[in-house]
Amino acid sequence: MIKKIIFPTLLILALVCSNKLQAQTSDKIAYINSVELLESVPGKIEATKAIEELNKKYKDELAIMQNEYNTKYTNFLANQNNLAESIKLRRMQELYELEQNINRFIKVAQEDVESQQKQLIEPLKEKMQEAIRQIGMEQGYTCIYDASNPAIAFITPDAIDANSLVRSKLLQGRR
C-alpha cells in the first residue's frame, strides 16, 4: 500500500522537477547596445544635425557678445586713468551689465539646447524601446540586457546579440 502511494508521488515529483529544469534551460537571453542602436533610428541624423545647428548659432552669438565685452574692457583699461570718476563708474557698470547679459545668454542657450535634445531625441528613444520590446516578444526572449549599461559585468558568449533584429525592426518602421 505504501509502495502504491510513494511510487506515484515520486513519479509526479520527478515530472514537476523535470519541467522546471526544462523551463529554466529554455530561457532565452539576449543583449543589445542602446547607444549603437540609437544611431540606427530613422530621424536620428536629422535630429542631431538640428541640435548641432542650434548649438552653432548660440556659439556664434556668444562669440559676438564676448568680443564686444573684450573690446570695451580693453578700452576701459587703456583709458581708465584719464576718465572722470563718474564716467569710470558708468563704464564699469556697463561692463558688469554686459557680463551679466553674457551669463544669462549662456544659461538660456544651454536650456534651449537641452530642451531641443529632449524634444527631438526622446521620441527616437521611445521608438527604439518599442522595437526592443517587440523583438523580445517576437523572439521569445526572457530578458534583453543593454550592453551599454556599465552595470552589466559579463555577457556569456552564448547570449544572443539582438542588435541586428532591433535595427531591422527600426528600419521597417521607416518604410
PDB file of C-alpha atoms in Angstrom:
ATOM      1  CA  MET A   1       0.000   0.000   0.000  1.00  0.00           C
ATOM      2  CA  ILE A   2       2.777   2.443   0.897  1.00  0.00           C
ATOM      3  CA  LYS A   3       4.607   1.480  -2.310  1.00  0.00           C
ATOM      4  CA  LYS A   4       1.467   2.356  -4.292  1.00  0.00           C
ATOM      5  CA  ILE A   5       1.463   5.850  -2.765  1.00  0.00           C
ATOM      6  CA  ILE A   6       5.216   6.531  -2.752  1.00  0.00           C
ATOM      7  CA  PHE A   7       5.894   5.454  -6.345  1.00  0.00           C
ATOM      8  CA  PRO A   8       3.240   7.721  -7.979  1.00  0.00           C
ATOM      9  CA  THR A   9       4.264  10.580  -5.684  1.00  0.00           C
ATOM     10  CA  LEU A  10       7.918  10.230  -6.684  1.00  0.00           C
ATOM     11  CA  LEU A  11       6.910   9.974 -10.331  1.00  0.00           C
ATOM     12  CA  ILE A  12       4.846  13.172 -10.122  1.00  0.00           C
ATOM     13  CA  LEU A  13       7.653  14.939  -8.225  1.00  0.00           C
ATOM     14  CA  ALA A  14      10.169  13.857 -10.877  1.00  0.00           C
ATOM     15  CA  LEU A  15       7.935  15.167 -13.666  1.00  0.00           C
ATOM     16  CA  VAL A  16       7.427  18.505 -11.919  1.00  0.00           C
ATOM     17  CA  CYS A  17      11.169  18.916 -11.305  1.00  0.00           C
ATOM     18  CA  SER A  18      11.910  17.880 -14.874  1.00  0.00           C
ATOM     19  CA  ASN A  19       9.513  20.534 -16.228  1.00  0.00           C
ATOM     20  CA  LYS A  20      11.071  23.209 -14.008  1.00  0.00           C
ATOM     21  CA  LEU A  21      14.579  22.313 -15.157  1.00  0.00           C
ATOM     22  CA  GLN A  22      13.450  22.295 -18.767  1.00  0.00           C
ATOM     23  CA  ALA A  23      11.809  25.719 -18.329  1.00  0.00           C
ATOM     24  CA  GLN A  24      14.989  27.102 -16.781  1.00  0.00           C
ATOM     25  CA  THR A  25      17.234  25.849 -19.551  1.00  0.00           C
ATOM     26  CA  SER A  26      14.937  27.156 -22.275  1.00  0.00           C
ATOM     27  CA  ASP A  27      15.167  30.786 -21.139  1.00  0.00           C
ATOM     28  CA  LYS A  28      16.453  32.918 -23.991  1.00  0.00           C
ATOM     29  CA  ILE A  29      18.542  35.895 -23.016  1.00  0.00           C
ATOM     30  CA  ALA A  30      19.745  38.485 -25.494  1.00  0.00           C
ATOM     31  CA  TYR A  31      21.607  41.759 -25.340  1.00  0.00           C
ATOM     32  CA  ILE A  32      21.612  44.987 -27.293  1.00  0.00           C
ATOM     33  CA  ASN A  33      23.701  48.152 -27.246  1.00  0.00           C
ATOM     34  CA  SER A  34      21.281  51.074 -26.996  1.00  0.00           C
ATOM     35  CA  VAL A  35      23.957  53.680 -27.780  1.00  0.00           C
ATOM     36  CA  GLU A  36      24.754  51.902 -31.032  1.00  0.00           C
ATOM     37  CA  LEU A  37      21.092  51.244 -31.847  1.00  0.00           C
ATOM     38  CA  LEU A  38      20.060  54.862 -31.273  1.00  0.00           C
ATOM     39  CA  GLU A  39      22.283  55.808 -34.207  1.00  0.00           C
ATOM     40  CA  SER A  40      20.188  53.450 -36.388  1.00  0.00           C
ATOM     41  CA  VAL A  41      16.847  55.010 -35.524  1.00  0.00           C
ATOM     42  CA  PRO A  42      15.379  56.796 -38.558  1.00  0.00           C
ATOM     43  CA  GLY A  43      15.483  60.539 -37.946  1.00  0.00           C
ATOM     44  CA  LYS A  44      18.498  60.465 -35.593  1.00  0.00           C
ATOM     45  CA  ILE A  45      20.852  62.062 -38.117  1.00  0.00           C
ATOM     46  CA  GLU A  46      18.405  64.894 -38.814  1.00  0.00           C
ATOM     47  CA  ALA A  47      17.755  65.449 -35.101  1.00  0.00           C
ATOM     48  CA  THR A  48      21.472  65.555 -34.337  1.00  0.00           C
ATOM     49  CA  LYS A  49      22.061  67.968 -37.209  1.00  0.00           C
ATOM     50  CA  ALA A  50      19.281  70.297 -35.986  1.00  0.00           C
ATOM     51  CA  ILE A  51      20.726  70.317 -32.463  1.00  0.00           C
ATOM     52  CA  GLU A  52      24.245  70.975 -33.790  1.00  0.00           C
ATOM     53  CA  GLU A  53      22.970  73.885 -35.932  1.00  0.00           C
ATOM     54  CA  LEU A  54      21.186  75.425 -32.952  1.00  0.00           C
ATOM     55  CA  ASN A  55      24.300  74.998 -30.831  1.00  0.00           C
ATOM     56  CA  LYS A  56      26.424  76.698 -33.524  1.00  0.00           C
ATOM     57  CA  LYS A  57      24.035  79.674 -33.690  1.00  0.00           C
ATOM     58  CA  TYR A  58      24.326  80.147 -29.947  1.00  0.00           C
ATOM     59  CA  LYS A  59      28.128  79.817 -30.045  1.00  0.00           C
ATOM     60  CA  ASP A  60      28.365  82.386 -32.840  1.00  0.00           C
ATOM     61  CA  GLU A  61      26.176  84.852 -30.940  1.00  0.00           C
ATOM     62  CA  LEU A  62      28.168  84.251 -27.758  1.00  0.00           C
ATOM     63  CA  ALA A  63      31.404  84.995 -29.629  1.00  0.00           C
ATOM     64  CA  ILE A  64      29.956  88.339 -30.778  1.00  0.00           C
ATOM     65  CA  MET A  65      28.914  89.211 -27.232  1.00  0.00           C
ATOM     66  CA  GLN A  66      32.314  88.234 -25.820  1.00  0.00           C
ATOM     67  CA  ASN A  67      34.141  90.270 -28.472  1.00  0.00           C
ATOM     68  CA  GLU A  68      32.050  93.315 -27.582  1.00  0.00           C
ATOM     69  CA  TYR A  69      32.823  92.796 -23.895  1.00  0.00           C
ATOM     70  CA  ASN A  70      36.554  92.292 -24.539  1.00  0.00           C
ATOM     71  CA  THR A  71      36.745  95.418 -26.719  1.00  0.00           C
ATOM     72  CA  LYS A  72      35.029  97.586 -24.112  1.00  0.00           C
ATOM     73  CA  TYR A  73      37.102  96.069 -21.304  1.00  0.00           C
ATOM     74  CA  THR A  74      40.362  96.685 -23.182  1.00  0.00           C
ATOM     75  CA  ASN A  75      39.335 100.302 -23.912  1.00  0.00           C
ATOM     76  CA  PHE A  76      38.373 100.800 -20.294  1.00  0.00           C
ATOM     77  CA  LEU A  77      41.725  99.504 -19.032  1.00  0.00           C
ATOM     78  CA  ALA A  78      43.653 101.638 -21.516  1.00  0.00           C
ATOM     79  CA  ASN A  79      41.771 104.846 -20.654  1.00  0.00           C
ATOM     80  CA  GLN A  80      40.719 104.448 -17.035  1.00  0.00           C
ATOM     81  CA  ASN A  81      43.414 106.795 -15.705  1.00  0.00           C
ATOM     82  CA  ASN A  82      42.200 109.591 -17.993  1.00  0.00           C
ATOM     83  CA  LEU A  83      38.489 109.260 -17.150  1.00  0.00           C
ATOM     84  CA  ALA A  84      36.473 111.284 -14.703  1.00  0.00           C
ATOM     85  CA  GLU A  85      35.255 109.209 -11.742  1.00  0.00           C
ATOM     86  CA  SER A  86      31.586 109.306 -12.842  1.00  0.00           C
ATOM     87  CA  ILE A  87      32.468 108.152 -16.366  1.00  0.00           C
ATOM     88  CA  LYS A  88      34.697 105.418 -14.944  1.00  0.00           C
ATOM     89  CA  LEU A  89      31.834 104.191 -12.727  1.00  0.00           C
ATOM     90  CA  ARG A  90      29.385 104.258 -15.638  1.00  0.00           C
ATOM     91  CA  ARG A  91      31.730 102.198 -17.829  1.00  0.00           C
ATOM     92  CA  MET A  92      32.357  99.740 -15.001  1.00  0.00           C
ATOM     93  CA  GLN A  93      28.591  99.384 -14.622  1.00  0.00           C
ATOM     94  CA  GLU A  94      28.260  98.863 -18.361  1.00  0.00           C
ATOM     95  CA  LEU A  95      30.929  96.124 -18.271  1.00  0.00           C
ATOM     96  CA  TYR A  96      29.169  94.492 -15.341  1.00  0.00           C
ATOM     97  CA  GLU A  97      25.844  94.521 -17.214  1.00  0.00           C
ATOM     98  CA  LEU A  98      27.471  93.056 -20.329  1.00  0.00           C
ATOM     99  CA  GLU A  99      28.958  90.297 -18.188  1.00  0.00           C
ATOM    100  CA  GLN A 100      25.549  89.582 -16.657  1.00  0.00           C
ATOM    101  CA  ASN A 101      23.948  89.519 -20.118  1.00  0.00           C
ATOM    102  CA  ILE A 102      26.552  87.009 -21.300  1.00  0.00           C
ATOM    103  CA  ASN A 103      25.890  84.781 -18.285  1.00  0.00           C
ATOM    104  CA  ARG A 104      22.118  84.946 -18.835  1.00  0.00           C
ATOM    105  CA  PHE A 105      22.581  84.212 -22.519  1.00  0.00           C
ATOM    106  CA  ILE A 106      24.718  81.140 -21.736  1.00  0.00           C
ATOM    107  CA  LYS A 107      22.070  79.845 -19.334  1.00  0.00           C
ATOM    108  CA  VAL A 108      19.219  80.376 -21.817  1.00  0.00           C
ATOM    109  CA  ALA A 109      21.249  78.778 -24.623  1.00  0.00           C
ATOM    110  CA  GLN A 110      22.029  75.696 -22.520  1.00  0.00           C
ATOM    111  CA  GLU A 111      18.391  75.324 -21.509  1.00  0.00           C
ATOM    112  CA  ASP A 112      17.208  75.706 -25.097  1.00  0.00           C
ATOM    113  CA  VAL A 113      19.693  73.153 -26.459  1.00  0.00           C
ATOM    114  CA  GLU A 114      18.741  70.682 -23.700  1.00  0.00           C
ATOM    115  CA  SER A 115      15.063  71.262 -24.457  1.00  0.00           C
ATOM    116  CA  GLN A 116      15.632  70.654 -28.174  1.00  0.00           C
ATOM    117  CA  GLN A 117      17.579  67.480 -27.401  1.00  0.00           C
ATOM    118  CA  LYS A 118      14.737  66.215 -25.258  1.00  0.00           C
ATOM    119  CA  GLN A 119      12.109  67.195 -27.825  1.00  0.00           C
ATOM    120  CA  LEU A 120      13.950  65.626 -30.770  1.00  0.00           C
ATOM    121  CA  ILE A 121      15.764  62.644 -29.217  1.00  0.00           C
ATOM    122  CA  GLU A 122      13.246  61.345 -26.637  1.00  0.00           C
ATOM    123  CA  PRO A 123      10.708  60.205 -29.275  1.00  0.00           C
ATOM    124  CA  LEU A 124      13.530  58.343 -31.032  1.00  0.00           C
ATOM    125  CA  LYS A 125      14.492  56.622 -27.770  1.00  0.00           C
ATOM    126  CA  GLU A 126      10.856  55.651 -27.220  1.00  0.00           C
ATOM    127  CA  LYS A 127      10.692  54.232 -30.743  1.00  0.00           C
ATOM    128  CA  MET A 128      13.853  52.215 -30.051  1.00  0.00           C
ATOM    129  CA  GLN A 129      12.436  50.915 -26.750  1.00  0.00           C
ATOM    130  CA  GLU A 130       9.254  49.814 -28.515  1.00  0.00           C
ATOM    131  CA  ALA A 131      11.288  47.978 -31.174  1.00  0.00           C
ATOM    132  CA  ILE A 132      13.293  46.239 -28.428  1.00  0.00           C
ATOM    133  CA  ARG A 133      10.075  45.221 -26.679  1.00  0.00           C
ATOM    134  CA  GLN A 134       8.605  43.887 -29.928  1.00  0.00           C
ATOM    135  CA  ILE A 135      11.749  41.866 -30.698  1.00  0.00           C
ATOM    136  CA  GLY A 136      11.685  40.459 -27.174  1.00  0.00           C
ATOM    137  CA  MET A 137       8.097  39.326 -27.619  1.00  0.00           C
ATOM    138  CA  GLU A 138       8.527  38.032 -31.187  1.00  0.00           C
ATOM    139  CA  GLN A 139      11.704  36.091 -30.429  1.00  0.00           C
ATOM    140  CA  GLY A 140      10.509  34.812 -27.046  1.00  0.00           C
ATOM    141  CA  TYR A 141      13.354  36.328 -25.037  1.00  0.00           C
ATOM    142  CA  THR A 142      13.039  36.175 -21.281  1.00  0.00           C
ATOM    143  CA  CYS A 143      15.305  39.174 -20.926  1.00  0.00           C
ATOM    144  CA  ILE A 144      17.223  41.622 -23.114  1.00  0.00           C
ATOM    145  CA  TYR A 145      20.165  43.339 -21.453  1.00  0.00           C
ATOM    146  CA  ASP A 146      21.656  46.637 -22.576  1.00  0.00           C
ATOM    147  CA  ALA A 147      25.414  46.150 -23.029  1.00  0.00           C
ATOM    148  CA  SER A 148      25.976  49.923 -22.954  1.00  0.00           C
ATOM    149  CA  ASN A 149      24.879  49.896 -19.304  1.00  0.00           C
ATOM    150  CA  PRO A 150      28.045  49.743 -17.185  1.00  0.00           C
ATOM    151  CA  ALA A 151      26.240  47.710 -14.505  1.00  0.00           C
ATOM    152  CA  ILE A 152      26.475  44.621 -16.716  1.00  0.00           C
ATOM    153  CA  ALA A 153      29.753  42.963 -15.842  1.00  0.00           C
ATOM    154  CA  PHE A 154      29.534  39.884 -18.036  1.00  0.00           C
ATOM    155  CA  ILE A 155      27.714  38.650 -21.109  1.00  0.00           C
ATOM    156  CA  THR A 156      28.080  34.971 -21.877  1.00  0.00           C
ATOM    157  CA  PRO A 157      29.275  34.108 -25.381  1.00  0.00           C
ATOM    158  CA  ASP A 158      26.068  32.062 -25.699  1.00  0.00           C
ATOM    159  CA  ALA A 159      23.920  35.188 -25.305  1.00  0.00           C
ATOM    160  CA  ILE A 160      22.135  36.354 -28.410  1.00  0.00           C
ATOM    161  CA  ASP A 161      23.049  39.753 -29.857  1.00  0.00           C
ATOM    162  CA  ALA A 162      19.656  41.225 -30.742  1.00  0.00           C
ATOM    163  CA  ASN A 163      21.052  44.470 -32.203  1.00  0.00           C
ATOM    164  CA  SER A 164      20.552  43.313 -35.802  1.00  0.00           C
ATOM    165  CA  LEU A 165      16.947  42.272 -35.101  1.00  0.00           C
ATOM    166  CA  VAL A 166      16.109  45.596 -33.422  1.00  0.00           C
ATOM    167  CA  ARG A 167      17.897  47.543 -36.179  1.00  0.00           C
ATOM    168  CA  SER A 168      15.803  45.687 -38.789  1.00  0.00           C
ATOM    169  CA  LYS A 169      12.624  46.448 -36.828  1.00  0.00           C
ATOM    170  CA  LEU A 170      13.566  50.140 -36.683  1.00  0.00           C
ATOM    171  CA  LEU A 171      14.238  50.257 -40.409  1.00  0.00           C
ATOM    172  CA  GLN A 172      10.912  48.510 -41.135  1.00  0.00           C
ATOM    173  CA  GLY A 173       9.189  51.412 -39.407  1.00  0.00           C
ATOM    174  CA  ARG A 174      10.851  53.803 -41.850  1.00  0.00           C
ATOM    175  CA  ARG A 175       9.062  52.322 -44.863  1.00  0.00           C
TER     176      ARG A 175
END
